[in-house]
Coordinates of C-alpha atoms and ligand atoms in Angstrom, one line a residue:
M1 CA 52.5 -191.2 50.2
H2 CA 55.3 -188.9 49.0
L3 CA 54.1 -185.4 49.1
H4 CA 55.9 -184.4 46.0
S5 CA 55.4 -187.4 44.0
E6 CA 52.6 -186.2 41.7
P7 CA 53.7 -184.7 38.4
Y8 CA 51.7 -181.5 38.9
R9 CA 53.9 -180.6 41.9
N10 CA 57.0 -180.7 39.8
P11 CA 58.0 -177.2 38.7
A12 CA 60.4 -178.5 36.1
L13 CA 57.4 -179.7 34.0
P14 CA 55.7 -177.4 31.6
A15 CA 52.6 -175.7 33.1
A16 CA 50.3 -177.4 30.6
A17 CA 51.4 -180.8 31.7
R18 CA 51.0 -179.9 35.3
V19 CA 47.5 -178.7 34.6
E20 CA 46.4 -181.9 32.9
D21 CA 47.9 -184.0 35.7
L22 CA 46.1 -182.1 38.4
L23 CA 42.8 -181.8 36.5
S24 CA 42.8 -185.6 36.0
R25 CA 42.9 -186.1 39.8
M26 CA 40.1 -183.7 40.7
T27 CA 36.5 -184.5 41.6
L28 CA 33.6 -182.5 40.3
E29 CA 33.3 -180.8 43.7
E30 CA 37.0 -179.8 43.6
K31 CA 36.6 -178.4 40.1
A32 CA 33.5 -176.4 41.1
G33 CA 35.3 -175.0 44.1
Q34 CA 38.1 -173.7 41.9
M35 CA 35.5 -171.7 39.9
T36 CA 34.3 -170.0 43.1
L37 CA 35.5 -166.6 44.3
V38 CA 34.2 -165.6 47.8
E39 CA 34.3 -162.3 49.7
K40 CA 36.5 -162.8 52.8
N41 CA 33.8 -162.2 55.4
S42 CA 31.4 -164.5 53.8
I43 CA 33.1 -167.8 54.5
G44 CA 34.3 -169.7 57.6
L45 CA 37.9 -170.7 57.6
A46 CA 37.1 -174.4 57.4
D47 CA 34.9 -173.9 54.4
I48 CA 37.8 -172.7 52.4
A49 CA 39.3 -176.2 52.4
D50 CA 36.0 -178.1 52.6
R51 CA 34.7 -176.5 49.5
F52 CA 38.1 -176.3 47.6
I53 CA 37.6 -172.5 47.1
G54 CA 39.7 -171.2 44.2
G55 CA 39.7 -167.5 45.0
M56 CA 38.9 -165.0 47.8
L57 CA 38.8 -161.3 47.8
S58 CA 38.6 -158.1 49.8
G59 CA 35.9 -155.9 48.3
G60 CA 36.1 -152.1 48.7
G61 CA 36.8 -151.5 52.4
G62 CA 37.5 -155.2 53.0
S63 CA 40.3 -154.7 55.5
P64 CA 41.2 -156.8 58.5
S65 CA 39.8 -155.3 61.7
R66 CA 43.2 -153.8 62.5
N67 CA 43.9 -152.1 59.2
T68 CA 47.7 -152.4 59.1
P69 CA 50.1 -154.0 56.6
A70 CA 51.0 -156.7 59.1
A71 CA 47.4 -157.6 59.8
W72 CA 46.7 -157.8 56.0
A73 CA 49.6 -160.1 55.6
A74 CA 48.5 -162.3 58.5
M75 CA 44.9 -162.4 57.2
V76 CA 45.8 -163.5 53.7
R77 CA 48.3 -166.0 55.0
G78 CA 45.6 -167.5 57.2
F79 CA 43.3 -168.0 54.3
Q80 CA 46.1 -169.4 52.1
E81 CA 47.0 -171.9 54.8
Q82 CA 43.5 -173.3 54.7
A83 CA 43.6 -173.8 50.9
L84 CA 46.9 -175.6 51.2
K85 CA 45.3 -178.1 53.6
T86 CA 43.2 -179.6 50.8
R87 CA 44.4 -182.9 49.4
W88 CA 45.9 -181.3 46.3
G89 CA 47.0 -178.1 48.0
V90 CA 45.8 -175.8 45.3
P91 CA 46.7 -172.3 46.4
L92 CA 44.2 -169.4 46.5
L93 CA 44.1 -166.4 44.3
Y94 CA 43.5 -163.5 46.7
G95 CA 42.2 -160.3 45.1
A96 CA 41.7 -156.6 45.9
D97 CA 40.8 -153.4 44.1
A98 CA 44.2 -151.6 44.3
V99 CA 43.0 -149.2 41.6
H100 CA 45.3 -146.3 42.9
G101 CA 47.7 -148.1 45.2
H102 CA 46.9 -150.8 47.8
A103 CA 44.5 -148.1 49.0
N104 CA 42.1 -150.2 51.1
M105 CA 45.1 -150.6 53.5
R106 CA 46.1 -147.8 55.8
G107 CA 49.7 -147.1 55.3
A108 CA 49.9 -147.8 51.6
V109 CA 50.9 -145.1 49.3
V110 CA 47.8 -143.7 47.6
F111 CA 48.5 -142.7 44.0
P112 CA 46.4 -140.4 41.9
H113 CA 43.3 -142.0 40.4
N114 CA 43.7 -143.0 36.7
I115 CA 42.1 -139.8 35.5
G116 CA 45.2 -137.9 36.8
L117 CA 47.6 -140.5 35.3
G118 CA 45.7 -140.0 32.0
A119 CA 46.5 -136.3 32.2
S120 CA 50.2 -137.1 32.5
R121 CA 50.2 -138.9 29.1
D122 CA 53.2 -140.8 30.5
P123 CA 53.2 -144.6 30.1
D124 CA 56.5 -145.0 31.8
L125 CA 55.1 -143.2 34.9
V126 CA 52.0 -145.4 34.8
E127 CA 54.1 -148.5 34.6
R128 CA 56.2 -147.5 37.6
V129 CA 53.1 -146.6 39.6
A130 CA 51.5 -149.9 38.8
R131 CA 54.7 -151.7 39.8
A132 CA 54.9 -149.9 43.2
T133 CA 51.2 -150.9 43.8
A134 CA 51.9 -154.5 42.9
E135 CA 54.9 -154.6 45.3
E136 CA 52.7 -153.3 48.2
L137 CA 50.1 -155.9 47.4
A138 CA 52.6 -158.7 47.1
A139 CA 54.1 -157.9 50.4
T140 CA 50.8 -158.5 52.1
G141 CA 50.1 -161.8 50.2
V142 CA 47.5 -160.3 47.8
N143 CA 48.5 -161.8 44.5
W144 CA 45.7 -160.5 42.3
N145 CA 44.7 -157.0 41.5
Y146 CA 41.3 -155.9 40.0
A147 CA 43.0 -153.4 37.8
P148 CA 43.7 -151.9 35.3
M149 CA 40.3 -150.3 34.7
L150 CA 40.1 -150.1 30.8
A151 CA 36.8 -148.3 30.5
V152 CA 36.7 -145.6 27.9
P153 CA 34.1 -143.4 29.6
Q154 CA 31.9 -141.5 27.2
D155 CA 29.8 -139.7 29.7
I156 CA 31.4 -137.8 32.6
R157 CA 28.2 -138.0 34.7
W158 CA 29.4 -141.6 35.4
G159 CA 30.6 -142.2 38.9
R160 CA 33.5 -144.2 37.5
T161 CA 34.9 -141.5 35.2
Y162 CA 37.9 -141.1 37.4
E163 CA 38.8 -144.8 37.2
G164 CA 39.3 -144.4 33.5
F165 CA 42.5 -142.9 32.0
G166 CA 40.4 -140.8 29.7
E167 CA 37.7 -140.5 27.0
D168 CA 40.1 -141.5 24.1
T169 CA 40.5 -145.1 23.1
G170 CA 44.1 -144.6 22.1
L171 CA 45.0 -143.1 25.5
V172 CA 43.3 -145.8 27.5
T173 CA 44.9 -148.5 25.3
E174 CA 48.4 -147.2 25.8
L175 CA 48.2 -146.4 29.5
G176 CA 46.2 -149.6 30.3
A177 CA 48.9 -151.8 28.7
A178 CA 51.6 -149.9 30.7
A179 CA 49.7 -150.5 33.9
L180 CA 49.4 -154.1 33.1
R181 CA 53.1 -154.5 32.5
G182 CA 53.9 -152.7 35.7
M183 CA 51.8 -155.2 37.7
Q184 CA 52.9 -158.4 35.9
K185 CA 56.6 -157.7 35.3
T186 CA 59.5 -156.5 37.4
A187 CA 61.6 -153.4 36.5
E188 CA 64.2 -155.8 35.0
G189 CA 61.5 -157.4 32.8
A190 CA 61.2 -160.6 34.8
R191 CA 57.8 -162.2 34.2
L192 CA 54.7 -162.7 36.2
G193 CA 55.5 -164.9 39.2
S194 CA 58.7 -163.1 40.1
P195 CA 58.7 -161.4 43.5
G196 CA 56.7 -158.2 43.6
T197 CA 54.4 -159.1 40.7
V198 CA 50.7 -159.7 40.8
L199 CA 48.0 -161.0 38.4
A200 CA 46.3 -158.0 36.7
T201 CA 42.7 -157.9 35.7
P202 CA 41.7 -155.6 32.9
K203 CA 38.0 -154.6 33.5
H204 CA 35.2 -154.4 32.8
Y205 CA 34.8 -156.3 29.5
V206 CA 33.4 -154.6 27.5
G207 CA 31.6 -151.3 26.9
D208 CA 31.2 -150.3 30.6
G209 CA 32.1 -146.8 29.7
G210 CA 29.5 -146.5 27.0
T211 CA 26.2 -146.9 28.9
A212 CA 23.3 -144.7 28.3
W213 CA 21.8 -142.4 31.1
G214 CA 18.8 -144.0 32.8
T215 CA 19.4 -147.6 31.7
S216 CA 20.8 -149.0 35.0
D217 CA 18.9 -151.7 36.9
M218 CA 16.7 -149.5 39.0
F219 CA 15.8 -152.2 41.5
L220 CA 19.3 -152.3 42.9
Q221 CA 20.2 -148.7 43.7
Q222 CA 17.9 -145.9 43.0
Q223 CA 20.7 -143.5 42.3
Y224 CA 22.5 -145.6 39.7
M225 CA 21.8 -143.9 36.3
L226 CA 24.7 -144.9 34.1
D227 CA 26.6 -147.5 36.0
Q228 CA 25.7 -151.1 35.1
G229 CA 23.4 -149.8 32.4
V230 CA 22.9 -150.6 28.7
T231 CA 25.6 -149.9 26.1
P232 CA 23.6 -148.8 23.0
A233 CA 26.6 -148.9 20.6
D234 CA 26.4 -151.1 17.6
E235 CA 29.0 -153.7 17.1
A236 CA 31.3 -151.6 14.9
T237 CA 31.3 -148.8 17.5
L238 CA 31.8 -151.2 20.4
R239 CA 34.8 -152.6 18.6
A240 CA 36.2 -149.2 17.7
I241 CA 35.8 -147.4 21.0
H242 CA 35.7 -150.1 23.8
L243 CA 37.5 -153.2 22.6
P244 CA 41.1 -152.0 21.6
P245 CA 42.4 -151.6 25.2
Y246 CA 41.7 -155.4 25.6
V247 CA 43.4 -156.3 22.4
E248 CA 46.5 -154.5 23.6
A249 CA 46.3 -155.9 27.2
I250 CA 46.2 -159.4 25.9
R251 CA 49.2 -158.7 23.7
N252 CA 50.9 -157.6 26.9
G253 CA 50.2 -160.8 28.7
A254 CA 46.7 -160.3 30.3
L255 CA 45.7 -163.6 31.9
C256 CA 42.5 -162.5 33.6
V257 CA 39.6 -160.3 32.4
M258 CA 36.7 -159.1 34.6
V259 CA 33.3 -159.0 32.8
S260 CA 31.2 -155.9 32.9
F261 CA 27.9 -155.5 34.8
S262 CA 26.5 -153.7 31.8
S263 CA 24.4 -155.0 29.0
W264 CA 24.8 -155.0 25.2
G265 CA 22.5 -156.1 22.4
G266 CA 19.7 -156.8 24.8
M267 CA 21.7 -159.1 27.0
K268 CA 23.8 -158.9 30.2
M269 CA 27.5 -159.1 29.4
H270 CA 27.8 -162.0 31.8
A271 CA 25.5 -164.1 29.5
Q272 CA 27.2 -163.1 26.2
H273 CA 28.6 -166.2 24.6
Y274 CA 29.5 -164.2 21.5
L275 CA 31.6 -161.6 23.2
L276 CA 33.1 -163.8 25.9
S277 CA 33.8 -167.0 24.1
E278 CA 33.9 -166.1 20.4
V279 CA 35.5 -162.6 20.5
L280 CA 37.6 -162.6 23.7
K281 CA 38.7 -166.2 23.8
G282 CA 38.5 -167.0 20.1
E283 CA 39.2 -164.0 18.0
L284 CA 41.5 -162.2 20.5
G285 CA 43.2 -165.4 21.5
F286 CA 42.8 -164.8 25.3
R287 CA 44.2 -167.8 27.0
G288 CA 43.6 -166.7 30.6
F289 CA 40.3 -166.9 32.6
T290 CA 37.3 -164.6 32.9
V291 CA 36.0 -163.6 36.3
S292 CA 32.6 -162.2 37.0
D293 CA 31.9 -158.9 38.7
W294 CA 30.5 -158.7 42.2
G295 CA 27.3 -160.7 42.3
A296 CA 26.7 -160.0 38.6
V297 CA 25.8 -163.6 37.7
Q298 CA 22.8 -163.4 40.1
R299 CA 21.5 -160.4 38.2
I300 CA 21.1 -162.4 35.0
S301 CA 18.0 -164.1 36.4
S302 CA 16.2 -164.3 39.7
D303 CA 16.6 -168.0 39.4
L304 CA 20.1 -168.8 40.5
L305 CA 20.4 -172.1 38.5
T306 CA 19.3 -170.3 35.3
A307 CA 21.8 -167.5 36.0
V308 CA 24.7 -169.9 36.7
V309 CA 24.0 -172.0 33.6
A310 CA 23.7 -169.0 31.3
S311 CA 27.0 -167.4 32.5
V312 CA 29.2 -170.4 32.6
N313 CA 28.0 -171.6 29.2
A314 CA 28.6 -168.1 27.9
G315 CA 32.3 -168.5 28.9
L316 CA 32.5 -167.3 32.5
D317 CA 35.3 -169.2 34.2
M318 CA 35.3 -167.9 37.8
V319 CA 32.4 -166.5 39.7
M320 CA 32.7 -163.6 42.2
V321 CA 29.8 -165.0 44.2
P322 CA 30.5 -163.0 46.5
Y323 CA 28.3 -163.9 49.6
D324 CA 26.6 -167.3 49.5
C325 CA 29.0 -169.8 48.1
R326 CA 27.0 -172.7 49.3
A327 CA 24.0 -171.8 47.2
F328 CA 26.2 -171.0 44.2
L329 CA 28.1 -174.3 44.5
G330 CA 24.9 -176.2 45.0
E331 CA 23.5 -174.9 41.7
L332 CA 26.8 -175.2 39.8
I333 CA 27.2 -178.8 40.7
R334 CA 23.5 -179.6 40.1
A335 CA 23.9 -178.0 36.6
I336 CA 27.0 -180.1 35.8
R337 CA 25.3 -183.3 37.0
S338 CA 22.2 -182.7 34.9
G339 CA 24.3 -181.9 31.9
D340 CA 23.1 -178.3 31.6
I341 CA 26.7 -177.4 31.9
S342 CA 29.0 -179.8 30.1
I343 CA 32.0 -181.3 31.9
Q344 CA 34.1 -180.1 28.9
R345 CA 33.1 -176.5 29.7
V346 CA 34.0 -177.0 33.4
D347 CA 37.3 -178.6 32.5
N348 CA 38.0 -175.7 30.2
A349 CA 37.3 -173.2 32.9
V350 CA 39.3 -175.0 35.6
R351 CA 42.2 -175.6 33.1
R352 CA 42.4 -171.8 32.5
I353 CA 42.4 -171.0 36.2
L354 CA 45.0 -173.6 37.1
M355 CA 47.2 -172.6 34.2
V356 CA 47.3 -169.1 35.6
K357 CA 48.1 -170.3 39.1
F358 CA 50.9 -172.5 37.7
E359 CA 52.3 -169.6 35.6
M360 CA 52.2 -167.3 38.6
G361 CA 54.4 -169.8 40.5
L362 CA 51.7 -170.0 43.2
F363 CA 52.3 -173.7 43.9
E364 CA 56.0 -173.0 44.6
H365 CA 55.4 -169.6 46.4
P366 CA 51.8 -169.6 47.7
F367 CA 52.6 -166.9 50.3
G368 CA 53.6 -163.4 49.4
D369 CA 57.0 -162.1 50.3
D370 CA 56.5 -160.4 53.6
S371 CA 60.1 -159.2 53.5
G372 CA 58.5 -156.3 51.6
L373 CA 56.3 -155.3 54.5
A374 CA 58.8 -152.8 55.8
Q375 CA 58.8 -151.0 52.5
I376 CA 55.1 -150.3 52.5
G377 CA 54.5 -146.6 52.4
C378 CA 58.2 -146.0 52.0
D379 CA 59.7 -142.7 51.0
E380 CA 60.7 -143.8 47.6
R381 CA 57.2 -144.8 46.6
R382 CA 55.8 -141.6 48.2
Q383 CA 58.3 -139.7 45.9
L384 CA 56.9 -141.6 43.0
A385 CA 53.4 -140.7 43.9
R386 CA 54.5 -137.0 44.3
E387 CA 55.9 -137.1 40.8
A388 CA 52.7 -138.6 39.5
V389 CA 50.7 -135.8 41.2
R390 CA 53.0 -133.1 39.6
K391 CA 52.5 -134.6 36.2
S392 CA 48.7 -135.0 36.6
L393 CA 47.8 -131.3 37.2
V394 CA 46.2 -129.5 34.3
L395 CA 46.4 -125.7 34.2
L396 CA 43.2 -124.4 32.7
K397 CA 43.5 -120.7 33.2
N398 CA 46.4 -118.4 34.3
Q399 CA 45.9 -114.6 34.2
A400 CA 48.1 -111.8 35.5
G401 CA 50.9 -114.2 36.3
A402 CA 48.9 -115.7 39.2
L403 CA 50.9 -118.9 38.9
P404 CA 53.5 -119.9 39.8
L405 CA 53.3 -118.3 43.3
S406 CA 56.2 -116.1 43.7
D407 CA 58.7 -116.6 46.5
D408 CA 58.2 -113.1 47.9
T409 CA 54.5 -113.5 48.5
P410 CA 54.2 -112.5 52.2
L411 CA 50.7 -114.0 52.8
V412 CA 48.5 -116.7 51.2
F413 CA 44.9 -117.1 52.3
V414 CA 43.9 -120.7 51.8
A415 CA 40.2 -121.7 51.9
G416 CA 38.0 -124.7 51.1
R417 CA 37.3 -127.9 53.0
A418 CA 39.3 -129.9 50.5
A419 CA 42.5 -128.0 51.3
D420 CA 43.2 -129.9 54.4
D421 CA 41.5 -133.2 54.0
I422 CA 43.4 -136.3 52.8
G423 CA 40.2 -138.4 52.4
I424 CA 38.8 -135.9 50.0
Q425 CA 42.0 -135.7 47.9
C426 CA 42.1 -139.5 47.7
G427 CA 38.5 -140.0 46.5
G428 CA 36.6 -143.3 46.3
W429 CA 38.2 -146.7 46.7
T430 CA 40.3 -145.5 49.7
V431 CA 40.0 -147.4 53.0
E432 CA 36.3 -147.6 52.2
W433 CA 34.5 -148.6 49.0
Q434 CA 33.1 -145.1 48.8
G435 CA 36.1 -143.4 50.3
Q436 CA 35.6 -141.0 53.1
P437 CA 36.5 -137.4 54.1
G438 CA 38.9 -137.0 57.0
D439 CA 42.2 -138.2 58.2
I440 CA 41.8 -141.7 56.8
V441 CA 45.3 -142.5 55.5
P442 CA 48.8 -141.2 56.3
G443 CA 50.1 -138.7 53.8
T444 CA 50.3 -134.9 53.2
T445 CA 47.3 -132.7 52.6
I446 CA 47.6 -129.8 50.2
L447 CA 47.6 -127.3 53.1
E448 CA 50.4 -129.2 54.9
A449 CA 52.3 -129.3 51.6
L450 CA 51.9 -125.6 51.0
R451 CA 53.2 -124.8 54.5
A452 CA 56.2 -127.2 54.0
S453 CA 57.0 -125.7 50.6
C454 CA 56.6 -122.0 51.0
P455 CA 59.6 -119.7 51.9
R456 CA 60.0 -118.9 55.5
T457 CA 58.9 -115.4 54.8
T458 CA 55.5 -116.5 53.5
E459 CA 52.6 -116.9 56.0
V460 CA 50.0 -119.5 55.0
A461 CA 46.7 -118.8 56.8
Y462 CA 43.7 -121.2 56.5
D463 CA 40.0 -120.5 57.0
P464 CA 37.8 -123.2 55.4
P465 CA 34.9 -120.7 54.5
G466 CA 37.4 -118.2 53.1
E467 CA 36.1 -115.3 55.3
F468 CA 39.2 -114.7 57.4
E469 CA 37.1 -112.7 59.8
S470 CA 39.8 -112.3 62.4
R471 CA 42.2 -110.7 59.9
A472 CA 42.2 -107.3 58.4
G473 CA 42.8 -106.5 54.7
R474 CA 43.5 -108.6 51.7
A475 CA 46.1 -111.2 51.0
P476 CA 48.1 -110.9 47.7
V477 CA 47.1 -114.5 46.9
G478 CA 44.1 -116.6 47.8
L479 CA 44.0 -120.3 47.1
A480 CA 40.6 -122.0 47.1
V481 CA 40.6 -125.8 47.2
V482 CA 37.1 -127.0 46.2
G483 CA 35.4 -129.9 44.4
E484 CA 33.8 -133.2 44.9
L485 CA 33.4 -135.4 48.0
P486 CA 34.4 -139.0 47.6
Y487 CA 32.2 -141.5 45.8
A488 CA 32.5 -144.8 43.9
E489 CA 30.6 -146.6 41.2
G490 CA 26.9 -145.7 40.5
I491 CA 26.7 -143.8 43.8
G492 CA 28.6 -141.2 41.9
D493 CA 26.4 -141.0 38.9
R494 CA 25.3 -137.4 38.9
A495 CA 23.0 -135.4 36.5
D496 CA 24.4 -132.0 37.6
L497 CA 28.2 -131.5 37.7
S498 CA 28.0 -127.9 39.1
L499 CA 30.1 -127.0 42.1
S500 CA 28.2 -127.2 45.4
E501 CA 26.7 -124.0 46.7
E502 CA 29.0 -124.3 49.7
D503 CA 32.1 -124.3 47.5
R504 CA 30.8 -121.4 45.4
A505 CA 30.3 -119.5 48.6
V506 CA 34.0 -120.2 49.5
I507 CA 35.1 -118.8 46.1
R508 CA 33.0 -115.7 46.5
A509 CA 34.2 -115.1 50.1
L510 CA 37.9 -115.6 49.2
R511 CA 37.6 -113.4 46.1
E512 CA 36.8 -110.5 48.4
R513 CA 39.8 -111.1 50.6
C514 CA 42.6 -111.5 48.0
E515 CA 44.3 -109.8 45.1
R516 CA 44.8 -112.8 42.9
L517 CA 42.6 -115.9 43.3
V518 CA 43.8 -119.4 42.4
V519 CA 41.2 -122.2 42.4
I520 CA 42.4 -125.8 42.7
L521 CA 39.7 -128.2 41.8
I522 CA 39.7 -131.7 43.4
S523 CA 37.3 -133.9 41.4
G524 CA 36.8 -137.2 39.7
R525 CA 35.8 -135.5 36.4
P526 CA 35.4 -132.1 34.8
L527 CA 32.9 -129.9 36.7
I528 CA 30.9 -127.0 35.4
V529 CA 33.0 -123.9 36.2
T530 CA 31.5 -121.5 33.7
D531 CA 29.4 -119.6 36.3
W532 CA 32.4 -118.7 38.5
I533 CA 35.6 -119.0 36.4
E534 CA 35.6 -115.2 35.7
Q535 CA 36.3 -114.7 39.4
A536 CA 39.4 -116.9 39.3
D537 CA 42.8 -115.6 38.0
A538 CA 44.0 -119.2 37.8
L539 CA 42.3 -122.6 37.7
V540 CA 44.0 -125.9 38.2
A541 CA 42.4 -129.3 37.7
A542 CA 44.1 -131.5 40.3
W543 CA 41.7 -134.6 39.9
L544 CA 42.0 -137.0 42.9
P545 CA 45.7 -136.7 43.7
G546 CA 45.9 -139.2 46.6
S547 CA 48.1 -139.2 49.6
E548 CA 51.0 -137.0 48.3
G549 CA 49.7 -133.4 48.4
Q550 CA 53.3 -132.3 48.1
G551 CA 53.1 -132.8 44.3
V552 CA 50.5 -130.0 44.2
A553 CA 52.6 -127.6 46.1
D554 CA 55.7 -128.4 44.0
V555 CA 53.9 -127.1 40.9
L556 CA 52.1 -124.2 42.5
F557 CA 55.4 -122.8 43.7
G558 CA 57.0 -123.4 40.3
H559 CA 59.4 -126.1 41.5
A560 CA 58.1 -128.3 38.7
P561 CA 56.3 -127.2 35.5
F562 CA 52.6 -127.7 34.5
T563 CA 52.6 -130.4 31.8
G564 CA 49.3 -132.2 32.3
K565 CA 46.7 -132.3 29.5
L566 CA 43.0 -132.9 29.7
P567 CA 42.0 -136.6 29.5
Y568 CA 38.4 -135.6 29.1
T569 CA 36.7 -132.8 27.2
W570 CA 35.6 -130.0 29.6
P571 CA 32.0 -128.9 29.0
R572 CA 30.8 -125.3 29.2
S573 CA 27.4 -126.5 30.5
M574 CA 25.5 -129.7 31.2
D575 CA 23.9 -129.3 27.8
Q576 CA 27.2 -130.5 26.3
V577 CA 27.2 -133.7 28.3
P578 CA 27.5 -136.4 27.0
Q579 CA 29.9 -135.2 24.3
G580 CA 29.0 -136.2 20.8
D581 CA 25.4 -136.9 21.8
P582 CA 23.7 -137.4 18.4
V583 CA 20.5 -135.7 19.3
R584 CA 22.2 -132.4 20.5
P585 CA 24.0 -130.0 18.3
T586 CA 27.8 -130.1 18.7
S587 CA 29.0 -126.9 20.3
T588 CA 32.4 -125.8 21.4
P589 CA 33.4 -127.1 24.9
L590 CA 34.9 -124.8 27.4
F591 CA 38.3 -126.6 27.1
P592 CA 38.9 -129.3 24.4
Y593 CA 40.3 -132.7 25.0
G594 CA 44.1 -132.4 25.3
Y595 CA 44.0 -128.8 26.6
G596 CA 46.5 -127.7 29.2
L597 CA 48.6 -124.5 29.7
D598 CA 52.1 -124.2 30.9
A599 CA 52.7 -121.5 33.6
G600 CA 53.8 -119.1 30.9
G601 CA 50.3 -119.3 29.5
A602 CA 51.1 -121.2 26.4
L603 CA 49.4 -124.4 25.4
S604 CA 51.9 -127.0 26.7
Ligands
BGC1 C1 33.2 -153.4 40.9 C2 34.5 -154.0 40.4 C3 35.3 -154.5 41.6 C4 34.4 -155.5 42.4 C5 35.1 -156.0 43.7 C6 32.4 -154.4 41.8 O1 31.3 -153.7 42.3 O2 32.4 -153.2 39.7 O3 35.2 -153.0 39.7 O4 36.5 -155.1 41.2 O5 33.2 -154.8 42.8 O6 35.2 -155.0 44.6
BGC2 C1 31.9 -153.8 48.2 C2 32.5 -153.4 46.9 C3 31.7 -153.8 45.7 C4 30.2 -153.2 46.0 C5 29.3 -153.6 44.8 C6 30.5 -153.2 48.2 O1 29.8 -153.6 49.4 O2 32.6 -153.4 49.2 O3 33.7 -154.1 46.7 O4 32.2 -153.3 44.6 O5 29.7 -153.6 47.2 O6 28.0 -153.2 45.0

């Protein structure tokens, strides 16, 4: 048999013709396999080929045991080689959550989380950041990113607030489309499939940012309060607030959409025929494929067959199983054989998946381009992240000319655990699903950056509790770096967004030991600062800046201006959360959406 004799292998043919040729050769089992997305540790190598698996993923923290770029590349290559052994050699999509750089991988550049990019208001920056992320993914063979996150978070108690660009639909729409272009197109405008591009996945369709407190499935995780809950919005509100980012993403070439864990109209999104098939694929003209979220199909019903039938018939094309693909495939094939799922629906799902694989050029280039391995974590990309950090900082208060720090400051007292902890400044979705404090990725902490940036005549002393017991007197400047510890998803749902008692003690202690106090807040959302802001001469919201703390020092020393603007309304107290709650009176927030000073004290 001639290996290249089948029409579908011929890159000169249009993708649609190749899809039809390949589809006509496939058995039911082969089709079902293409609809299956498996977590990498949940499948033996041989099963990838034996079950014709269509996609695999690294979940949060899903690194190879040696977490290096070379090991990532070798791991993905190993999986891809299995898929290519099948009789039709259909390549795998391999996905990861590179939501702020290829951050599961040690050595990648970790960019600010989307909340900081939202503060920048800079679509060109967002596009360049997404492109750098895609290049680091592609170099390791990961051809699929579960990003951009297009939620329009309406309640900052949500543990995914920082994954969103902001509370405003227009902002999310503009920056989400920019991120999508960055992942799917080269700087020269070459399309998806060109070296350094990856398939993007706008998520989570739709209304994930609009859930109501206390509506999450309690059986899963006691602490989930908003995440995966119920979106109470009526259809007009859902369309006005949460849908527009998808319309724009599709216009910009989105070919994969991840469905939301949340529910709407009394039904899980994963079972919504109306929103998946009629609105997304019909009305919006989405021609790519839908993918489920992690184990979300199983949550439709405790009976797997019922769940599979409901979701696939609703318009779900690929299922992130993620663990037990045998059970899933068994039920999917059973449902097709019995006619509960029509072969037309299966063909439509597989057609969509194959079309994307052909358009990505995966049949011609199934392996990434590992010539990019040497560039992972390179200086050019670190400089880009540093630029992003500079543009993400929002100056909320600046009295007595506290900022920028003057060059003739002889002594700066730095306090707070977050000042010298790269894990804290990176936040969730970094090496681990939940992130982790400590020295987890290479980069520069804020303290290291301050020391590198200050004039030789300035001494930077660090005492985490801010007491400086071994020193006499007061420093002209005190810098407290405080905020939230890393979290992700519903684990970060929190009723009270006050600063921890430990951090408040740091601020009190340092206040006693300095003339002017600057507070840098590291957090995935606005925190309540009302009870201590009077003690601070300056307050900077730095969000979750990532691996390049240098960007913070640049702005503090006045080497770059403050330009960031709030992507979320900043509440005075928890009574003002969520904003626009119909049952509470509207009161003036501490800082409105869009607020941000320049160092001169003017609204920038
Ligand atoms: C999250 C998604 C993510 C997926 C894979 C889910 O729990 O909701 O955003 O893409 O896991 O890690
Ligand atoms: C995985 C994440 C996933 C989460 C969902 C974790 O174990 O690492 O990728 O989003 O489970 O609950």
